[in-house]
Amino acid sequence: MTEPLPGLTADDVRTARFGRPEWGKRGYHKGEVDAFLELVAGRLETSDGLTAADVHNVAFSRPPIGRRGYNEDQVDVLLDRAEAAIRQLEQMRR
């Protein structure tokens, strides 16, 4: 098992909370974001799974019309941190 990286842990990812997008915007689909972040948390705990490129390239759909998902900017900040943490793990394995 790999050591947790300072600055971002699996618990940080699992307990992250996001606000709603601005009025009139739909944001990211909550279920898709939650499922992907569980994969990210798992990757931070083990040496297998997602790559930094997977995190960089992820795309989420919009929630159904009339529903508001997660604030995109807030999710993107966490994804940037996750990408950096996973990239660091990848470099440590080389």
Tab-separated table of N, CA and C in Angstrom:
chain	number	residue	atom	x	y	z
A	1	MET	N	0.846	-1.177	0.000
A	1	MET	CA	0.000	0.000	0.000
A	1	MET	C	0.895	1.245	0.000
A	2	THR	N	0.519	2.247	-0.726
A	2	THR	CA	1.316	3.466	-0.789
A	2	THR	C	0.988	4.379	0.382
A	3	GLU	N	1.924	5.239	0.700
A	3	GLU	CA	1.716	6.190	1.786
A	3	GLU	C	0.847	7.335	1.308
A	4	PRO	N	0.007	7.876	2.189
A	4	PRO	CA	-0.818	9.005	1.782
A	4	PRO	C	0.043	10.217	1.463
A	5	LEU	N	-0.371	10.965	0.502
A	5	LEU	CA	0.354	12.169	0.123
A	5	LEU	C	-0.104	13.341	0.973
A	6	PRO	N	0.848	14.181	1.380
A	6	PRO	CA	0.411	15.371	2.099
A	6	PRO	C	-0.441	16.237	1.178
A	7	GLY	N	-1.476	16.783	1.710
A	7	GLY	CA	-2.293	17.692	0.912
A	7	GLY	C	-3.570	17.087	0.369
A	8	LEU	N	-3.601	15.803	0.090
A	8	LEU	CA	-4.830	15.190	-0.410
A	8	LEU	C	-4.844	13.712	-0.036
A	9	THR	N	-5.868	13.316	0.675
A	9	THR	CA	-6.018	11.921	1.081
A	9	THR	C	-7.325	11.368	0.537
A	10	ALA	N	-7.452	10.065	0.613
A	10	ALA	CA	-8.706	9.430	0.201
A	10	ALA	C	-9.869	9.955	1.038
A	11	ASP	N	-9.628	10.183	2.320
A	11	ASP	CA	-10.693	10.735	3.171
A	11	ASP	C	-11.085	12.137	2.727
A	12	ASP	N	-10.101	12.938	2.316
A	12	ASP	CA	-10.415	14.278	1.801
A	12	ASP	C	-11.357	14.182	0.610
A	13	VAL	N	-11.068	13.240	-0.267
A	13	VAL	CA	-11.889	13.078	-1.471
A	13	VAL	C	-13.288	12.596	-1.088
A	14	ARG	N	-13.337	11.616	-0.205
A	14	ARG	CA	-14.642	11.049	0.177
A	14	ARG	C	-15.523	12.027	0.952
A	15	THR	N	-14.924	12.951	1.658
A	15	THR	CA	-15.720	13.890	2.454
A	15	THR	C	-15.902	15.243	1.771
A	16	ALA	N	-15.406	15.381	0.560
A	16	ALA	CA	-15.555	16.652	-0.163
A	16	ALA	C	-17.033	16.952	-0.394
A	17	ARG	N	-17.380	18.187	-0.242
A	17	ARG	CA	-18.752	18.643	-0.485
A	17	ARG	C	-18.711	19.795	-1.474
A	18	PHE	N	-19.692	19.834	-2.339
A	18	PHE	CA	-19.745	20.850	-3.384
A	18	PHE	C	-21.066	21.592	-3.324
A	19	GLY	N	-20.997	22.874	-3.602
A	19	GLY	CA	-22.209	23.673	-3.660
A	19	GLY	C	-22.923	23.472	-4.985
A	20	ARG	N	-24.029	24.144	-5.100
A	20	ARG	CA	-24.788	24.119	-6.353
A	20	ARG	C	-24.209	25.149	-7.311
A	21	PRO	N	-24.418	24.940	-8.591
A	21	PRO	CA	-23.965	25.941	-9.559
A	21	PRO	C	-24.814	27.207	-9.450
A	22	GLU	N	-24.327	28.250	-10.089
A	22	GLU	CA	-25.082	29.501	-10.123
A	22	GLU	C	-26.467	29.242	-10.696
A	23	TRP	N	-27.401	30.093	-10.298
A	23	TRP	CA	-28.762	29.974	-10.804
A	23	TRP	C	-28.740	30.042	-12.327
A	24	GLY	N	-29.460	29.161	-12.974
A	24	GLY	CA	-29.508	29.114	-14.429
A	24	GLY	C	-28.505	28.153	-15.046
A	25	LYS	N	-27.581	27.619	-14.232
A	25	LYS	CA	-26.612	26.637	-14.717
A	25	LYS	C	-26.930	25.293	-14.083
A	26	ARG	N	-26.618	24.229	-14.797
A	26	ARG	CA	-26.956	22.886	-14.314
A	26	ARG	C	-25.811	22.198	-13.592
A	27	GLY	N	-24.580	22.543	-13.910
A	27	GLY	CA	-23.436	21.925	-13.243
A	27	GLY	C	-23.179	20.505	-13.717
A	28	TYR	N	-22.416	19.774	-12.904
A	28	TYR	CA	-22.075	18.384	-13.204
A	28	TYR	C	-23.083	17.440	-12.545
A	29	HIS	N	-23.334	16.337	-13.202
A	29	HIS	CA	-24.235	15.296	-12.694
A	29	HIS	C	-23.667	14.733	-11.384
A	30	LYS	N	-24.428	14.837	-10.309
A	30	LYS	CA	-23.950	14.437	-8.981
A	30	LYS	C	-23.550	12.964	-8.907
A	31	GLY	N	-24.372	12.086	-9.438
A	31	GLY	CA	-24.076	10.659	-9.360
A	31	GLY	C	-22.785	10.288	-10.070
A	32	GLU	N	-22.546	10.901	-11.227
A	32	GLU	CA	-21.315	10.617	-11.971
A	32	GLU	C	-20.090	11.122	-11.220
A	33	VAL	N	-20.196	12.328	-10.670
A	33	VAL	CA	-19.078	12.891	-9.909
A	33	VAL	C	-18.791	12.022	-8.691
A	34	ASP	N	-19.819	11.671	-7.939
A	34	ASP	CA	-19.627	10.857	-6.736
A	34	ASP	C	-18.976	9.512	-7.062
A	35	ALA	N	-19.425	8.864	-8.121
A	35	ALA	CA	-18.861	7.563	-8.502
A	35	ALA	C	-17.395	7.701	-8.910
A	36	PHE	N	-17.080	8.733	-9.670
A	36	PHE	CA	-15.698	8.922	-10.103
A	36	PHE	C	-14.804	9.259	-8.913
A	37	LEU	N	-15.289	10.089	-8.008
A	37	LEU	CA	-14.474	10.449	-6.851
A	37	LEU	C	-14.219	9.246	-5.952
A	38	GLU	N	-15.113	8.288	-5.924
A	38	GLU	CA	-14.847	7.062	-5.166
A	38	GLU	C	-13.692	6.293	-5.815
A	39	LEU	N	-13.619	6.295	-7.140
A	39	LEU	CA	-12.481	5.677	-7.830
A	39	LEU	C	-11.188	6.420	-7.511
A	40	VAL	N	-11.257	7.738	-7.476
A	40	VAL	CA	-10.084	8.549	-7.136
A	40	VAL	C	-9.618	8.215	-5.720
A	41	ALA	N	-10.546	8.156	-4.777
A	41	ALA	CA	-10.186	7.835	-3.392
A	41	ALA	C	-9.528	6.462	-3.313
A	42	GLY	N	-10.075	5.499	-4.031
A	42	GLY	CA	-9.477	4.173	-4.056
A	42	GLY	C	-8.072	4.193	-4.613
A	43	ARG	N	-7.865	4.993	-5.626
A	43	ARG	CA	-6.530	5.097	-6.227
A	43	ARG	C	-5.531	5.703	-5.252
A	44	LEU	N	-5.962	6.657	-4.458
A	44	LEU	CA	-5.062	7.271	-3.486
A	44	LEU	C	-4.688	6.304	-2.366
A	45	GLU	N	-5.497	5.271	-2.166
A	45	GLU	CA	-5.222	4.272	-1.126
A	45	GLU	C	-4.378	3.109	-1.632
A	46	THR	N	-4.378	2.873	-2.925
A	46	THR	CA	-3.659	1.733	-3.487
A	46	THR	C	-2.775	2.194	-4.635
A	47	SER	N	-2.043	1.272	-5.183
A	47	SER	CA	-1.176	1.630	-6.304
A	47	SER	C	-1.791	1.249	-7.644
A	48	ASP	N	-3.043	0.860	-7.639
A	48	ASP	CA	-3.705	0.448	-8.873
A	48	ASP	C	-4.919	1.319	-9.140
A	49	GLY	N	-5.299	1.365	-10.395
A	49	GLY	CA	-6.529	2.074	-10.740
A	49	GLY	C	-6.291	3.214	-11.695
A	50	LEU	N	-6.956	4.295	-11.433
A	50	LEU	CA	-6.929	5.455	-12.320
A	50	LEU	C	-5.526	6.014	-12.505
A	51	THR	N	-5.315	6.607	-13.661
A	51	THR	CA	-4.079	7.337	-13.917
A	51	THR	C	-4.367	8.831	-13.827
A	52	ALA	N	-3.304	9.617	-13.766
A	52	ALA	CA	-3.471	11.076	-13.777
A	52	ALA	C	-4.174	11.505	-15.059
A	53	ALA	N	-3.872	10.824	-16.156
A	53	ALA	CA	-4.529	11.149	-17.433
A	53	ALA	C	-6.028	10.867	-17.362
A	54	ASP	N	-6.416	9.795	-16.680
A	54	ASP	CA	-7.850	9.503	-16.517
A	54	ASP	C	-8.557	10.652	-15.807
A	55	VAL	N	-7.928	11.162	-14.762
A	55	VAL	CA	-8.527	12.267	-14.010
A	55	VAL	C	-8.572	13.516	-14.882
A	56	HIS	N	-7.491	13.765	-15.596
A	56	HIS	CA	-7.427	14.951	-16.460
A	56	HIS	C	-8.504	14.927	-17.542
A	57	ASN	N	-8.786	13.751	-18.064
A	57	ASN	CA	-9.684	13.631	-19.219
A	57	ASN	C	-11.137	13.316	-18.874
A	58	VAL	N	-11.461	13.193	-17.603
A	58	VAL	CA	-12.836	12.835	-17.247
A	58	VAL	C	-13.807	13.927	-17.704
A	59	ALA	N	-14.976	13.488	-18.106
A	59	ALA	CA	-16.046	14.420	-18.497
A	59	ALA	C	-17.340	13.932	-17.858
A	60	PHE	N	-18.079	14.857	-17.316
A	60	PHE	CA	-19.349	14.532	-16.674
A	60	PHE	C	-20.487	15.125	-17.480
A	61	SER	N	-21.595	14.422	-17.494
A	61	SER	CA	-22.770	14.963	-18.177
A	61	SER	C	-23.490	15.939	-17.252
A	62	ARG	N	-24.482	16.583	-17.803
A	62	ARG	CA	-25.308	17.527	-17.048
A	62	ARG	C	-26.457	16.763	-16.385
A	63	PRO	N	-26.936	17.252	-15.270
A	63	PRO	CA	-28.118	16.620	-14.679
A	63	PRO	C	-29.335	16.873	-15.558
A	64	PRO	N	-30.406	16.154	-15.317
A	64	PRO	CA	-31.620	16.371	-16.115
A	64	PRO	C	-32.080	17.832	-16.035
A	65	ILE	N	-32.741	18.266	-17.074
A	65	ILE	CA	-33.273	19.629	-17.102
A	65	ILE	C	-34.173	19.830	-15.887
A	66	GLY	N	-34.014	20.969	-15.260
A	66	GLY	CA	-34.778	21.270	-14.058
A	66	GLY	C	-34.072	20.889	-12.773
A	67	ARG	N	-32.950	20.189	-12.883
A	67	ARG	CA	-32.165	19.782	-11.713
A	67	ARG	C	-30.828	20.507	-11.750
A	68	ARG	N	-30.298	20.762	-10.579
A	68	ARG	CA	-28.976	21.369	-10.494
A	68	ARG	C	-28.018	20.377	-9.855
A	69	GLY	N	-26.869	20.233	-10.461
A	69	GLY	CA	-25.866	19.310	-9.952
A	69	GLY	C	-24.859	20.024	-9.075
A	70	TYR	N	-23.598	19.608	-9.209
A	70	TYR	CA	-22.516	20.203	-8.438
A	70	TYR	C	-21.923	21.386	-9.184
A	71	ASN	N	-21.431	22.344	-8.427
A	71	ASN	CA	-20.732	23.491	-8.977
A	71	ASN	C	-19.481	22.996	-9.713
A	72	GLU	N	-19.384	23.291	-10.994
A	72	GLU	CA	-18.287	22.785	-11.820
A	72	GLU	C	-16.926	23.276	-11.341
A	73	ASP	N	-16.832	24.549	-10.980
A	73	ASP	CA	-15.543	25.094	-10.551
A	73	ASP	C	-15.036	24.394	-9.294
A	74	GLN	N	-15.918	24.119	-8.358
A	74	GLN	CA	-15.517	23.453	-7.123
A	74	GLN	C	-15.058	22.022	-7.385
A	75	VAL	N	-15.761	21.320	-8.238
A	75	VAL	CA	-15.364	19.954	-8.592
A	75	VAL	C	-14.019	19.981	-9.313
A	76	ASP	N	-13.849	20.917	-10.234
A	76	ASP	CA	-12.607	20.994	-11.002
A	76	ASP	C	-11.393	21.256	-10.118
A	77	VAL	N	-11.551	22.054	-9.061
A	77	VAL	CA	-10.439	22.302	-8.137
A	77	VAL	C	-10.003	20.992	-7.484
A	78	LEU	N	-10.957	20.203	-7.028
A	78	LEU	CA	-10.610	18.922	-6.412
A	78	LEU	C	-9.989	17.976	-7.435
A	79	LEU	N	-10.507	17.960	-8.648
A	79	LEU	CA	-9.937	17.091	-9.685
A	79	LEU	C	-8.507	17.499	-10.018
A	80	ASP	N	-8.210	18.787	-10.032
A	80	ASP	CA	-6.835	19.243	-10.275
A	80	ASP	C	-5.904	18.740	-9.177
A	81	ARG	N	-6.356	18.818	-7.938
A	81	ARG	CA	-5.550	18.316	-6.820
A	81	ARG	C	-5.361	16.802	-6.918
A	82	ALA	N	-6.424	16.100	-7.300
A	82	ALA	CA	-6.345	14.644	-7.432
A	82	ALA	C	-5.394	14.251	-8.555
A	83	GLU	N	-5.468	14.962	-9.664
A	83	GLU	CA	-4.563	14.672	-10.778
A	83	GLU	C	-3.111	14.833	-10.343
A	84	ALA	N	-2.812	15.909	-9.628
A	84	ALA	CA	-1.444	16.145	-9.165
A	84	ALA	C	-0.995	15.059	-8.186
A	85	ALA	N	-1.873	14.661	-7.278
A	85	ALA	CA	-1.524	13.629	-6.305
A	85	ALA	C	-1.267	12.287	-6.986
A	86	ILE	N	-2.101	11.934	-7.943
A	86	ILE	CA	-1.923	10.659	-8.649
A	86	ILE	C	-0.678	10.710	-9.525
A	87	ARG	N	-0.418	11.849	-10.140
A	87	ARG	CA	0.808	11.986	-10.938
A	87	ARG	C	2.031	11.770	-10.038
A	88	GLN	N	1.990	12.306	-8.836
A	88	GLN	CA	3.092	12.115	-7.896
A	88	GLN	C	3.245	10.633	-7.548
A	89	LEU	N	2.141	9.947	-7.319
A	89	LEU	CA	2.208	8.505	-7.057
A	89	LEU	C	2.829	7.758	-8.236
A	90	GLU	N	2.444	8.134	-9.435
A	90	GLU	CA	2.989	7.484	-10.636
A	90	GLU	C	4.493	7.701	-10.732
A	91	GLN	N	4.948	8.889	-10.407
A	91	GLN	CA	6.378	9.182	-10.480
A	91	GLN	C	7.156	8.428	-9.408
A	92	MET	N	6.539	8.222	-8.256
A	92	MET	CA	7.201	7.478	-7.180
A	92	MET	C	7.386	6.009	-7.553
A	93	ARG	N	6.531	5.493	-8.412
A	93	ARG	CA	6.598	4.076	-8.812
A	93	ARG	C	7.667	3.827	-9.858
A	94	ARG	N	8.171	4.864	-10.477
A	94	ARG	CA	9.167	4.676	-11.553
A	94	ARG	C	10.514	4.343	-11.008
